[in-house]
Each structure stands twice: as structure tokens, then as C-alpha cells.
Coordinates of C-alpha atoms and ligand atoms in Angstrom, one line a residue:
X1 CA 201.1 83.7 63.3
X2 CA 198.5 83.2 60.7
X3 CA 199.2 80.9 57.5
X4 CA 197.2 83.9 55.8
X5 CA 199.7 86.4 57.8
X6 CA 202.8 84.8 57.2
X7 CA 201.9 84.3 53.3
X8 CA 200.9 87.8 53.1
X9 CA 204.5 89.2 54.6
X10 CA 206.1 86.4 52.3
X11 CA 203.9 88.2 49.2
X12 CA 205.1 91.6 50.8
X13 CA 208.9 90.9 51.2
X14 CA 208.4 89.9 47.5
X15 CA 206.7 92.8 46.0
X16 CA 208.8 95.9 47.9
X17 CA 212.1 95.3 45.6
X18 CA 209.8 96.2 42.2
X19 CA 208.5 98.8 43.4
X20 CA 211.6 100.3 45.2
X21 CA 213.5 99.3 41.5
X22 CA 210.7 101.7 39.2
X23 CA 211.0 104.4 41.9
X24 CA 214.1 104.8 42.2
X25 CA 215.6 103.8 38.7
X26 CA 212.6 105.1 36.4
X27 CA 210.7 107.4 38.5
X28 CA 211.2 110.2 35.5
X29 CA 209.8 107.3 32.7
X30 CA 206.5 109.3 31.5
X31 CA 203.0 107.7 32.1
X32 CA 200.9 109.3 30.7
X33 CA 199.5 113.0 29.7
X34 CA 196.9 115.0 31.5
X35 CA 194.8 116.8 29.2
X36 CA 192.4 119.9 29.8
X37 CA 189.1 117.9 30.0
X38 CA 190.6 115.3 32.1
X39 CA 191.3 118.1 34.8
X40 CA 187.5 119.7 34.5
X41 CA 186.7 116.3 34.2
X42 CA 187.1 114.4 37.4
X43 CA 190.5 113.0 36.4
X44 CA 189.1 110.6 33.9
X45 CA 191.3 107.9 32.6
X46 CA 194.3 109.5 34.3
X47 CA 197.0 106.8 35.2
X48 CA 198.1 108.2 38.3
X49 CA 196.9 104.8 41.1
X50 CA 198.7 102.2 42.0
X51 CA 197.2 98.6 42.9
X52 CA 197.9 94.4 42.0
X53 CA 194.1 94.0 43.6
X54 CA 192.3 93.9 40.9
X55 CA 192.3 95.4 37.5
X56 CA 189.1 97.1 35.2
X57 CA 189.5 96.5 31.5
X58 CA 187.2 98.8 29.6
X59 CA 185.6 96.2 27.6
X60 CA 186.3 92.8 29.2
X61 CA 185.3 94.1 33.0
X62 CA 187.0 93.5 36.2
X63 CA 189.6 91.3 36.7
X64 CA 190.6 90.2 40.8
X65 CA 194.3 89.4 40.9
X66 CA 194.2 88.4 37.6
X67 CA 191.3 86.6 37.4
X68 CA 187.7 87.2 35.7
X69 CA 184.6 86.6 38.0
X70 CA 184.2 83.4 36.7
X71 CA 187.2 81.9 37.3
X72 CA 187.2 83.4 40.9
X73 CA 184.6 81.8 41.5
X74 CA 185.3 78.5 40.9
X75 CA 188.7 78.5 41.9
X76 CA 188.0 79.1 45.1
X77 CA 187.0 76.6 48.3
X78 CA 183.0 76.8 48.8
X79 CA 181.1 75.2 52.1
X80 CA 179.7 72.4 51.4
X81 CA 176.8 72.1 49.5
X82 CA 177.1 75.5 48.0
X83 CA 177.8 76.9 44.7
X84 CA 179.7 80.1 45.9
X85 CA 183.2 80.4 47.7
X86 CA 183.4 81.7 51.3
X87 CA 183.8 85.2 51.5
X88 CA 187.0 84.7 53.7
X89 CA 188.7 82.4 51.3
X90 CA 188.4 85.5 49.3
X91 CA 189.6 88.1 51.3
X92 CA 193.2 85.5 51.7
X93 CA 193.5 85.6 47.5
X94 CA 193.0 89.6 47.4
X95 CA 195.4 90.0 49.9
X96 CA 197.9 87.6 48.4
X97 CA 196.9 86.3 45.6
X98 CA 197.2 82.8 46.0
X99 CA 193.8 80.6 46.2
X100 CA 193.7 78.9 49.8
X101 CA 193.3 75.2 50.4
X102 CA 190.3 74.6 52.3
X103 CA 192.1 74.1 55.4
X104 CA 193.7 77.7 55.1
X105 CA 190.2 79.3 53.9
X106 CA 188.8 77.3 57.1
X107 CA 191.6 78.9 59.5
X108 CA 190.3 82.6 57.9
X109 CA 186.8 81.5 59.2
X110 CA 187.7 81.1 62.5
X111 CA 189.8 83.6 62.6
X112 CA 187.2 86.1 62.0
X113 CA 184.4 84.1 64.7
X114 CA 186.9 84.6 67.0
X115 CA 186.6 88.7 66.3
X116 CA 183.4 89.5 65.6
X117 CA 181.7 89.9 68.9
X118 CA 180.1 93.7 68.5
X119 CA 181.4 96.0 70.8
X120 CA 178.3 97.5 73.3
X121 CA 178.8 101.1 72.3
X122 CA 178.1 100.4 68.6
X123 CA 175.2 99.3 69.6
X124 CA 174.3 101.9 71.8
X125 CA 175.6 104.4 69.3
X126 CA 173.3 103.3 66.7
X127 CA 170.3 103.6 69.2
X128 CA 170.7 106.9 69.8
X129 CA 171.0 107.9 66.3
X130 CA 168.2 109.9 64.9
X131 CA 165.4 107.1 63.5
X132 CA 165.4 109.3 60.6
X133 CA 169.4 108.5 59.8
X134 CA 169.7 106.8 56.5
X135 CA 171.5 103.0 56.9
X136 CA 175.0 104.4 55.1
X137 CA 174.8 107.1 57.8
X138 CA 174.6 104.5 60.4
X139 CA 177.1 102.4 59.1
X140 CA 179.9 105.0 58.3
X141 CA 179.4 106.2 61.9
X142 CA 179.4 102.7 63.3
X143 CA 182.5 101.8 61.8
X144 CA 184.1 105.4 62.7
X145 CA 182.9 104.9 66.2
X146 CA 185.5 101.6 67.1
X147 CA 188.4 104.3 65.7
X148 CA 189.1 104.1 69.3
X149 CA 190.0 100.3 68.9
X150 CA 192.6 101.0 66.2
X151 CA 196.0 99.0 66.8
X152 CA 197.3 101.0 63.8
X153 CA 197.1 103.9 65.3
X154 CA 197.9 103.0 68.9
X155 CA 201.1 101.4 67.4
X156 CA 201.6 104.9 65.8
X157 CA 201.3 106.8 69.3
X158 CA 203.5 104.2 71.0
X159 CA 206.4 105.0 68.3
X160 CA 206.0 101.0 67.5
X161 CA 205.4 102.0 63.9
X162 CA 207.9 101.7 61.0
X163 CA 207.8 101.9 57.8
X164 CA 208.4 98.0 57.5
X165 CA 205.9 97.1 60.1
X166 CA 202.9 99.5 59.6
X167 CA 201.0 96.5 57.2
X168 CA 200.9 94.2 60.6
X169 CA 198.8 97.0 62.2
X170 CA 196.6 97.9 58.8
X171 CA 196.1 94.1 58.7
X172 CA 195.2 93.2 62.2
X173 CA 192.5 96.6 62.1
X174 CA 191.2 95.2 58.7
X175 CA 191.0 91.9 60.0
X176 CA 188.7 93.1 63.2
X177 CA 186.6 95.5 61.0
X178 CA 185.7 93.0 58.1
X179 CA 184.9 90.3 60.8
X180 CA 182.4 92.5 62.7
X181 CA 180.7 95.0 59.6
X182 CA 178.1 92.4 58.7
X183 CA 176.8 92.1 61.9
X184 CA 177.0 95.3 62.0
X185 CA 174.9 95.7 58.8
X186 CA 172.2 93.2 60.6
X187 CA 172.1 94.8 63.2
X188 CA 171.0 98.1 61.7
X189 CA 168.3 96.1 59.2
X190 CA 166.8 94.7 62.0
X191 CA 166.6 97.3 64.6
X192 CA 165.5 99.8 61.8
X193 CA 162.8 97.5 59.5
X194 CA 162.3 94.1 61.7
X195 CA 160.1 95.4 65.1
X196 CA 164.1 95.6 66.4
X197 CA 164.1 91.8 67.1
X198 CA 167.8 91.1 66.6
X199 CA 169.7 88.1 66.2
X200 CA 172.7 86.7 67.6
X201 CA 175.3 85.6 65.6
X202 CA 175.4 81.5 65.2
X203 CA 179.3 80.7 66.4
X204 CA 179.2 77.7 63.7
X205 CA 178.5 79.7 60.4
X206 CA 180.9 81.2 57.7
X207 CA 181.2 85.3 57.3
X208 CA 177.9 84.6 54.7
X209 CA 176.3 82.1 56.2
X210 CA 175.8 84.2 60.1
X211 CA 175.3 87.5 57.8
X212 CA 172.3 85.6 56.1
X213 CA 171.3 84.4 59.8
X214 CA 171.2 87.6 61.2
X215 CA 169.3 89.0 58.9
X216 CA 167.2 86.8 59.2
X217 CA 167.0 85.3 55.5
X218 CA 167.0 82.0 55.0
X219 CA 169.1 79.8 52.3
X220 CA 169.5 80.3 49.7
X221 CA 170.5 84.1 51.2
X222 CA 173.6 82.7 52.4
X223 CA 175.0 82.2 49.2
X224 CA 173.0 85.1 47.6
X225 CA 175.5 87.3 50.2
X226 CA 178.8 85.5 49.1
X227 CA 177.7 86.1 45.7
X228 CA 177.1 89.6 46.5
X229 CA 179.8 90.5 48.7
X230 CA 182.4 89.0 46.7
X231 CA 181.0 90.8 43.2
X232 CA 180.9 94.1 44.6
X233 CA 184.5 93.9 46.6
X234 CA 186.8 95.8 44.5
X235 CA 187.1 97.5 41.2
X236 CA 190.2 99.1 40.9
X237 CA 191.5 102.0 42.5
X238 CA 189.6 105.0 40.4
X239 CA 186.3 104.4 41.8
X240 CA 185.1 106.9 44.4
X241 CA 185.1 104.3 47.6
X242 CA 188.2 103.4 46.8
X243 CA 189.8 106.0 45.9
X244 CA 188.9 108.0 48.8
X245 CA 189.3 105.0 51.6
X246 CA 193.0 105.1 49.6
X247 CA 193.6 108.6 50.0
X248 CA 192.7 109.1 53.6
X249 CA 194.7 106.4 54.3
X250 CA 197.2 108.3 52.6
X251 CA 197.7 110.3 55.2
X252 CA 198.3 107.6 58.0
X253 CA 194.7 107.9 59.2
X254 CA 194.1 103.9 60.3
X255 CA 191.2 101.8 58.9
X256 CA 188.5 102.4 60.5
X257 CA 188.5 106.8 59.4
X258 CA 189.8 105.6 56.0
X259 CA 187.0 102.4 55.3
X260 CA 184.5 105.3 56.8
X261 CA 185.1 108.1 54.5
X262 CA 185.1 105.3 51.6
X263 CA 181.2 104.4 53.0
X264 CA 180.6 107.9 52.7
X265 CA 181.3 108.2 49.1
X266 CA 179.7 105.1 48.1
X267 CA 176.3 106.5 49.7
X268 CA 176.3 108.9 46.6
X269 CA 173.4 108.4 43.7
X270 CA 176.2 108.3 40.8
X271 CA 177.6 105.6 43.0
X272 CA 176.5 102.5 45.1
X273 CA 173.0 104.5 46.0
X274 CA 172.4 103.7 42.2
X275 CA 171.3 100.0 43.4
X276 CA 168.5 101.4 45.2
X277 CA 167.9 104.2 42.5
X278 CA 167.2 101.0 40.4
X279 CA 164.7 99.2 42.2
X280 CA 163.0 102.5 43.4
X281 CA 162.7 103.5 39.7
X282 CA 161.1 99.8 38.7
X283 CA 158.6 100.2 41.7
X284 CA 157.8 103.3 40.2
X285 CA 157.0 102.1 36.9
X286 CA 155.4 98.7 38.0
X287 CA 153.4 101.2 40.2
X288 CA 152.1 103.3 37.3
X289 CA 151.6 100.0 35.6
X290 CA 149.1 98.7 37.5
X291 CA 149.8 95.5 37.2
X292 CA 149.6 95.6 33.6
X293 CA 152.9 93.7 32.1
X294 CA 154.7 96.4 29.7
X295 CA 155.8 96.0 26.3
X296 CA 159.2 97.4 25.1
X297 CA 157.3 100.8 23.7
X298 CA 155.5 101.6 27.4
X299 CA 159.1 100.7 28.7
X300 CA 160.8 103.0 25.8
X301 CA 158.3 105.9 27.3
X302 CA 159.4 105.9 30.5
X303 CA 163.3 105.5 30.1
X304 CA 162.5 108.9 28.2
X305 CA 160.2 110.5 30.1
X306 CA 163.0 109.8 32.7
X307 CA 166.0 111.7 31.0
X308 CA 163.7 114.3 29.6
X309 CA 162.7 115.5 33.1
X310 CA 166.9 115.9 33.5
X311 CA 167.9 112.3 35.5
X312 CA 169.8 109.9 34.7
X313 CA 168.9 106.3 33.7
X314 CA 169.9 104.3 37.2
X315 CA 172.2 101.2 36.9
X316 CA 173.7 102.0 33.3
X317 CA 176.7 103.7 31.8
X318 CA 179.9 103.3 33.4
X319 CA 183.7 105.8 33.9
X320 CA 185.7 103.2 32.5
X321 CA 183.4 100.3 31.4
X322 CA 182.8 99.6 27.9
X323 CA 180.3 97.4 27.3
X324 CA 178.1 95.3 29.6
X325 CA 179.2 95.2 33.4
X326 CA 180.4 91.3 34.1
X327 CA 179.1 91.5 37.7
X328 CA 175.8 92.6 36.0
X329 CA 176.1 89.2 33.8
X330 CA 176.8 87.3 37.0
X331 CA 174.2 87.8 38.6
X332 CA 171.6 88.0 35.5
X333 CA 172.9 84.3 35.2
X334 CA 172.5 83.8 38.8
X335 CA 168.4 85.0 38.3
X336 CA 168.2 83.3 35.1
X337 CA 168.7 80.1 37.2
X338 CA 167.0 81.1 40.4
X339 CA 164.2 83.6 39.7
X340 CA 163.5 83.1 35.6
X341 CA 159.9 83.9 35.9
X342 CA 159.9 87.3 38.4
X343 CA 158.2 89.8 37.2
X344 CA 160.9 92.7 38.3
X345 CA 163.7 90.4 36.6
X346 CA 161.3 90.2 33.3
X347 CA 161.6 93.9 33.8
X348 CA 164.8 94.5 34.4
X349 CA 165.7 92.2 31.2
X350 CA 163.0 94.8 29.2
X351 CA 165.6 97.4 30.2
X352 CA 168.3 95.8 28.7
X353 CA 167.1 95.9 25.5
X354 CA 165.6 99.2 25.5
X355 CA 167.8 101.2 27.3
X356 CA 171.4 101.0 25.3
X357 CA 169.3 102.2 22.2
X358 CA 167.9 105.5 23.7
X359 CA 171.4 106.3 25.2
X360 CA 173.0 105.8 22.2
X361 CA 170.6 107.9 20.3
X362 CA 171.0 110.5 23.0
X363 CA 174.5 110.7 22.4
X364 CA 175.8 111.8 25.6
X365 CA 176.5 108.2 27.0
X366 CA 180.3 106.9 26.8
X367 CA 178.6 104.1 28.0
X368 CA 175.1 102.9 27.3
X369 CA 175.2 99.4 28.9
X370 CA 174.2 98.5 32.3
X371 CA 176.6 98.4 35.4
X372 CA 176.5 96.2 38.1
X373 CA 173.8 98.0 40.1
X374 CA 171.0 97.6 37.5
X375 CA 170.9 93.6 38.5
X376 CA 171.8 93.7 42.0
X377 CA 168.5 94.8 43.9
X378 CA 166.0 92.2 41.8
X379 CA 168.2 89.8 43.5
X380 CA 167.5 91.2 47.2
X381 CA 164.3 91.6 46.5
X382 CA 163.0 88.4 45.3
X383 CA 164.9 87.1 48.5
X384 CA 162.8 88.9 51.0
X385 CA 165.0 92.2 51.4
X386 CA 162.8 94.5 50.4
X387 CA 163.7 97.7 52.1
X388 CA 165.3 99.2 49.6
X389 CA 167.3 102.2 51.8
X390 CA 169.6 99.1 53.1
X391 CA 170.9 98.0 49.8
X392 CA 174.0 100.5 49.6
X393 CA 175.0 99.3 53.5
X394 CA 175.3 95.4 51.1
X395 CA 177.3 97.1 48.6
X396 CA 179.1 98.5 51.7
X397 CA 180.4 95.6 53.1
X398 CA 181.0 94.2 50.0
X399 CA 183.5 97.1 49.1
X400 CA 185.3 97.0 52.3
X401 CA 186.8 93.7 51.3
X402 CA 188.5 95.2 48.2
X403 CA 189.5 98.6 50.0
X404 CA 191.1 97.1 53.2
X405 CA 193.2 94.9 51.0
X406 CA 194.1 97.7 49.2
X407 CA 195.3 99.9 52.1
X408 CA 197.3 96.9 53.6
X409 CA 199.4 97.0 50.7
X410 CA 199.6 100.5 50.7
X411 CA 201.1 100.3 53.9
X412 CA 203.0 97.3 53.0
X413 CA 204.7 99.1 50.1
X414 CA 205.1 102.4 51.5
X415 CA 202.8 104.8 49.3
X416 CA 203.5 108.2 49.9
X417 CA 200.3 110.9 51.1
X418 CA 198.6 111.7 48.1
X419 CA 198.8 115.3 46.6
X420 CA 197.9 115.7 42.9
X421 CA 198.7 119.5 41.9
X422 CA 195.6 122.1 41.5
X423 CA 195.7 125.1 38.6
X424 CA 193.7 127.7 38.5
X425 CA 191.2 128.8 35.4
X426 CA 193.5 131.4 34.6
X427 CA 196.4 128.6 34.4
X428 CA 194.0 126.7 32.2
X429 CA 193.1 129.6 29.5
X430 CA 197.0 130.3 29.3
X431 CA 198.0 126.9 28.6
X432 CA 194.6 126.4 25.8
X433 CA 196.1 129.9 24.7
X434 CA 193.2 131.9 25.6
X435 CA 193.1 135.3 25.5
X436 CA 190.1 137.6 28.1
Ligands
HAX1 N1 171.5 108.0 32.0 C1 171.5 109.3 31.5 N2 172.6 110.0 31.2 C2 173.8 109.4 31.4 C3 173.9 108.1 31.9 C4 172.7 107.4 32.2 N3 172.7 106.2 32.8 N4 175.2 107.8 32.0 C5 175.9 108.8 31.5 N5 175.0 109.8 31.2 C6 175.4 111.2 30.8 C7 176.1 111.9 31.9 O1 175.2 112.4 32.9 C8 176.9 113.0 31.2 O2 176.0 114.0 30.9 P1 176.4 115.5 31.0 O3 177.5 115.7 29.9 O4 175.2 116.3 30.7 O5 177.0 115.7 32.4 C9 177.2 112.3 29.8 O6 176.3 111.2 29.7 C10 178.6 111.7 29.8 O7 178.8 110.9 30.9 P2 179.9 109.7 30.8 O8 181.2 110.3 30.5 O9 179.4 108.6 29.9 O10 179.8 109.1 32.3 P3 180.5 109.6 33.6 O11 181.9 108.9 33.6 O12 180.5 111.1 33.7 O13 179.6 109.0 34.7 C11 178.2 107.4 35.7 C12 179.5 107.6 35.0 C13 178.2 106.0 36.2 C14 178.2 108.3 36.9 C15 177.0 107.7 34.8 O14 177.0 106.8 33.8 C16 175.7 107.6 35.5 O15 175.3 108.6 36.1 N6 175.0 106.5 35.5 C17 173.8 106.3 36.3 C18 174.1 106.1 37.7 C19 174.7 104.7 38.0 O16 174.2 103.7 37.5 N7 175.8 104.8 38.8 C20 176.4 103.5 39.2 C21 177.7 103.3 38.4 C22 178.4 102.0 38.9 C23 179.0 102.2 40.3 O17 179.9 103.0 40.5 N8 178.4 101.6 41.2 O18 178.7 101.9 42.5

């Protein structure tokens, strides 16, 4: 077995007594208290999910098993040379917290070479998919398409599963589905906007470095992708991806429905389509620009003419967030280093200081600051990725890292099928005392 394996069921055996001890001596202790604009409201700020992943403070940002963003990633080991960790050293501290030596990140790395090889009818699925289907389209069904492969749920039919073992099989599926996804995602960029010239994966490279190398990109992509993937993993359990890759899950469905239906909500604009919202809306406005550099009042005039025909600014304001996204500040340190002088980072920093003002002044805003998705795009763009459509299918692969930990826990500790109660308006006028 694994070391990762072995150290995950140590973390497991571990954990299982706390949470058997607050079920079943304080599973009456109160919460919390739902009010009626939390139930109109989509459940906002409700304490009602369970997870030790990660944790999203409203003002100081996310937080992966304990740590901030830049103590992750320093901590953890890098390939040489490089100034960001391997995504698969990573994935073994979400899953148990601990930071691996090199030698265990290194045994991650070729654990996941080993399983990466894309199956042929992927491949032939995504050919025959209409050339109009949007990237998150092609990835969702991609991923849905290897259901087939599940040892979860072939360990279900074969009455193997328990509610002891069920992790090993949540593991072992999240294992094969975050090895293969980003060849997956290169395939699908280069068959849909490189002539369909694809690229083999290269045997020697990290999960970043062959992503880089099948796209195509050349360093300093590979570490752009760590950066990326690892930013955009997790971020609690509220969030629609993960939430809905948790509750599918829920319900015994393996990995590969559950990570599928979490794509699916991620492809939304008030989600991880706002990345490509973003750079579509600074096109724009270079476009109208003509070339002509703006100053903070032209700026001003667009952010406005922009809510006043009803949309939302892309890239800011936040469900939980507080104040300025920290995965936005990563990576506007990583282009302050890298790409001072662009001319879409100039813009982007214009927006900083123009936009928090207006939303503020509009007073709607909980949250006038900018999320992770307002920085992300400049970043792919400056790099040579410039088709825009592809950037969610990034965040996509990113996210899976933080929602398959999450469900191998879930299994691992046993969480019942999620059913929160539903009311009815006339439930809702008795309890505000309203009388029609
Ligand atoms: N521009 C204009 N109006 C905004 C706004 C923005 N960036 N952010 C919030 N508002 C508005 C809301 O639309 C809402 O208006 P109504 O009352 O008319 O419906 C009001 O302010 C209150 O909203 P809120 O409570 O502050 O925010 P929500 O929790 O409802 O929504 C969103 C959070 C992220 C969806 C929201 O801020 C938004 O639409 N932002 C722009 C899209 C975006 O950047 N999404 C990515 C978020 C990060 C993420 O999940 N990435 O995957």
C-alpha cells in the first residue's frame, strides 16, 4: 500500500472517534438559527457542512488544513528549480494533512504516471461531440463517461462495501480521475483551438509539468498551472462545486457522477465562468478603447455603464468573503513579478481601485472587493492561452483536487445522504406572522 494510503487510513482511524463522540453525545447541542432570508436566500451563512479540508474566513480568506496560501506554499516540496509545489504533494496534505517529504510527494507523482493513460473512448466521446459544445460540457461528460471504470461502485454491486471500507474505493476512483482530468483538459484545448494536433503526455513530468506539455505552453506554464491548480482547489464546503460534488456523493453515487455534477455547477456565470466573464469584459473595453490607455474616469464609465444595463461587475463581490480574495493577491503578486508592465494587468489593477468605490456607493454589494476570478485570466493570457471559453475547464481541474478529498472523507467518516427540510410560502407567512 501507498505511504500516502496508509497515512490517510492512520488520519481516518484517528478522526472517526470525534465525530462518532459529537454525534452521539451532543447531537441535540444547537448550531445555529435559520432565519427567513437565509431560506429565500440560498442558505447563506447557514452552518449546516461539515469538512477539516479547508476553511473560508470572511475577512482573512481561505485557509487549507489550517494553513494560509502562503504558507502552503512554501511548506510544501517544489521540483527543482521551481518556485511552486507539485500539485500531487498537495493533494497528500488535503487528504491528510501532513506536508510530505519529497520522497513521499515523489511516490504521489508516480503514482499518478502510472494512471493517467486516457482511456480510447474519451477520446472518441469527445470527437463526436457537437463542435459547438462549450469545454465544461466536454469535460463534465468526459469525466461522467469513465463512470463505467468506478471501483466504488463495482465494490458496491459486489457487496464488498462497508461502511469502514467505502474510503479505499472513493480514494482509489479519485486517485485515477485527478491523474487523468488534465490530459483530459489538453486534450479538449487542442483538438478544439490548436488545428487538433495533440500531444502525448511526456512519462518524466510532474501532474503540472505534462499538463503544461500537453498544452503546449512552455515554462514558465508549468508552474503558472501548479500555481493555478493549487489556488483554485478548495474553498470550503458552501460553494456550489463543492457543495453539489458533496451532495451527490451523498447519495452513494461514486466519483466520477459526483466530481461531474460539481463541473456542471462550476460552468455557471456567478461561478467559475466568472474567470472568463472577466477577460471577455476587459477585451471588450480595450476593444472600445482603441488602443487608447484609460484613465480611472473612462474606467469609472464603463464599470457603470455595466451595472446600469442590469449585469454584474465580473470577478468581484464574494458569499462569504469580506474583503479582498487572497488567491486574487496571490496571483496579483505573481504578475507583479512576472508580467508588471501588461497592459490587461495595468487594467485589471485600474479595476481595483475603481471598482470597490462604485459598489459601495451602489449599496447592494456585501462585498465590493475582487475574488479570485478577477486576476486569474490576465495570467493565462499573457501566457499564450488565450481562448478564453477554456478557462473554467482550468478552474475545473483545479477544483476537483479539493472536492475529491472532500468526498474521501465523507466516505471515510460516514456522512449520512443529505436532506435539508423544504417549507412552503404559506409556512413562511405563518411563522413572520402574516396574515392574506
Ligand atoms: N456586481 C454587481 N452587483 C453585485 C456584485 C457585482 N460584482 N456582487 C454582488 N452584487 C449584487 C448582487 O447581484 C445582489 O443584487 P440583487 O439584490 O439585486 O440580487 C446584491 O449585490 C447582494 O449580493 P451579495 O449578497 O453581495 O452577493 P451574493 O452572495 O448574492 O452573490 C456573487 C455572490 C459572487 C454571486 C456576486 O458577488 C456576483 O455575482 N459577483 C460577480 C460574479 C463573480 O465574480 N462570481 C465569482 C465569485 C467567486 C467564485 O465563486 N468563483 O468561482
Amino acid at each position: 500500500m501507498s505511504t500516502l494510503k496508509e497515512r490517510l487510513r492512520k488520519k481516518i482511524e484517528e478522526h472517526r472517534p470525534r465525530i462518532a463522540r459529537l454525534n452521539k453525545e451532543f447531537s441535540e447541542v444547537k448550531v445555529g438559527e435559520v432565519n427567513i432570508g437565509q431560506v429565500i436566500g440560498g442558505a447563506r451563512d447557514i452552518k449546516m457542512l461539515l469538512t477539516d479540508i479547508s476553511y473560508l474566513d470572511p475577512i482573512e480568506g481561505i485557509r487549507f488544513r489550517g494553513k494560509t496560501i502562503e504558507e502552503t506554499m512554501e511548506m510544501l516540496p517544489k521540483p527543482e528549480g521551481k518556485d511552486y509545489p507539485y500539485v500531487e504533494a498537495f493533494w497528500f496534505f488535503l487528504l491528510t494533512g501532513d506536508v510530505p517529504t519529497m520522497a513521499e510527494a515523489l511516490e504521489v507523482v508516480e503514482d499518478f504516471k502510472k494512471r493517467r493513460a486516457l482511456p480510447q473512448y474519451v477520446i472518441h466521446l469527445l470527437r463526436d461531440m457537437p463542435c459547438g459544445s462549450h469545454p465544461m460540457a466536454m469535460f463534465s461528460a468526459a469525466i461522467v463517461s469513465m463512470q463505467q471504470e468506478s471501483v466504488f461502485a463495482k465494490a458496491y454491486s459486489k457487496g464488498e462495501f462497508t461502511k469502514t471500507n467505502s474510503w479505499e474505493f472513493m480514494y482509489e476512483d479519485s486517485m485515477n480521475i485527478l491523474s487523468r482530468i488534465p490530459s483530459i483538459a489538453a486534450y479538449i484545448y487542442r483538438m478544439k483551438f490548436k488545428s487538433d494536433i495533440i500531444i502525448e503526455a511526456d512519462p518524466n513530468l510532474d501532474l503540472g509539468g505534462n499538463f503544461a506539455h500537453q498544452m503546449g505552453l512552455d515554462a514558465p506554464y508549468d508552474d503558472v498551472a501548479r500555481m493555478y491548480f493549487i489556488l483554485h482547489s478548495d474553498h470550503e464546503s458552501g460553494n456550489v462545486s463543492a457543495h453539489t460534488t458533496h451532495l451527490v456523493a451523498s447519495a452513494l453515487s461514486d466519483a466520477y457522477y459526483a466530481l461531474s455534477a460539481g463541473i456542471n455547477g462550476l460552468a455557471g456565470p456567478l461561478h467559475g465562468l466568472a474567470n472568463q466573464e472577466v477577460l471577455s469584459w476587459l477585451l471588450d473595453v480595450r476593444e472600445k478603447l482603441g488602443g487608447v490607455k484609460p484613465t480611472e474616469e473612462v474606467m469609472k464609465k464603463f464599470v457603470l455603464d455595466t451595472l446600469d444595463a442590469g449585469h454584474v461587475i465580473p470577478g468581484f463581490g464574494h458569499a462569504v468573503l469580506r474583503k479582498t480574495d487572497p488567491r486574487y493577491t496571490s496571483q496579483r503578486e505573481f504578475c507583479l513579478k512576472h508580467l508588471p508592465n501588461d497592459e490587461l494587468f495595468a487594467y485589471v489593477d485600474m479595476l481595483y481601485h475603481v471598482v470597490p468605490d462604485i459598489l459601495l456607493a451602489k449599496g447592494k454589494a456585501k462585498n465590493p472587493w475582487p475574488n479570485v476570478d478577477a486576476q486569474s485570466g490576465v495570467i493565462q493570457w499573457f501566457y499564450g492561452l488565450r481562448e478564453f471559453d477554456f478557462y473554467t475547464v482550468l478552474f475545473g481541474v483545479g477544483r476537483a483536487i479539493g472536492v475529491l478529498a472532500n468526498i474521501t472523507w465523507d466516505r471515510a467518516l460516514g456522512y449520512s445522504i443529505e436532506r435539508p427540510k423544504s417549507v412552503t410560502t404559506e409556512m413562511l407567512e405563518e411563522i413572520a406572522g402574516i396574515k392574506n
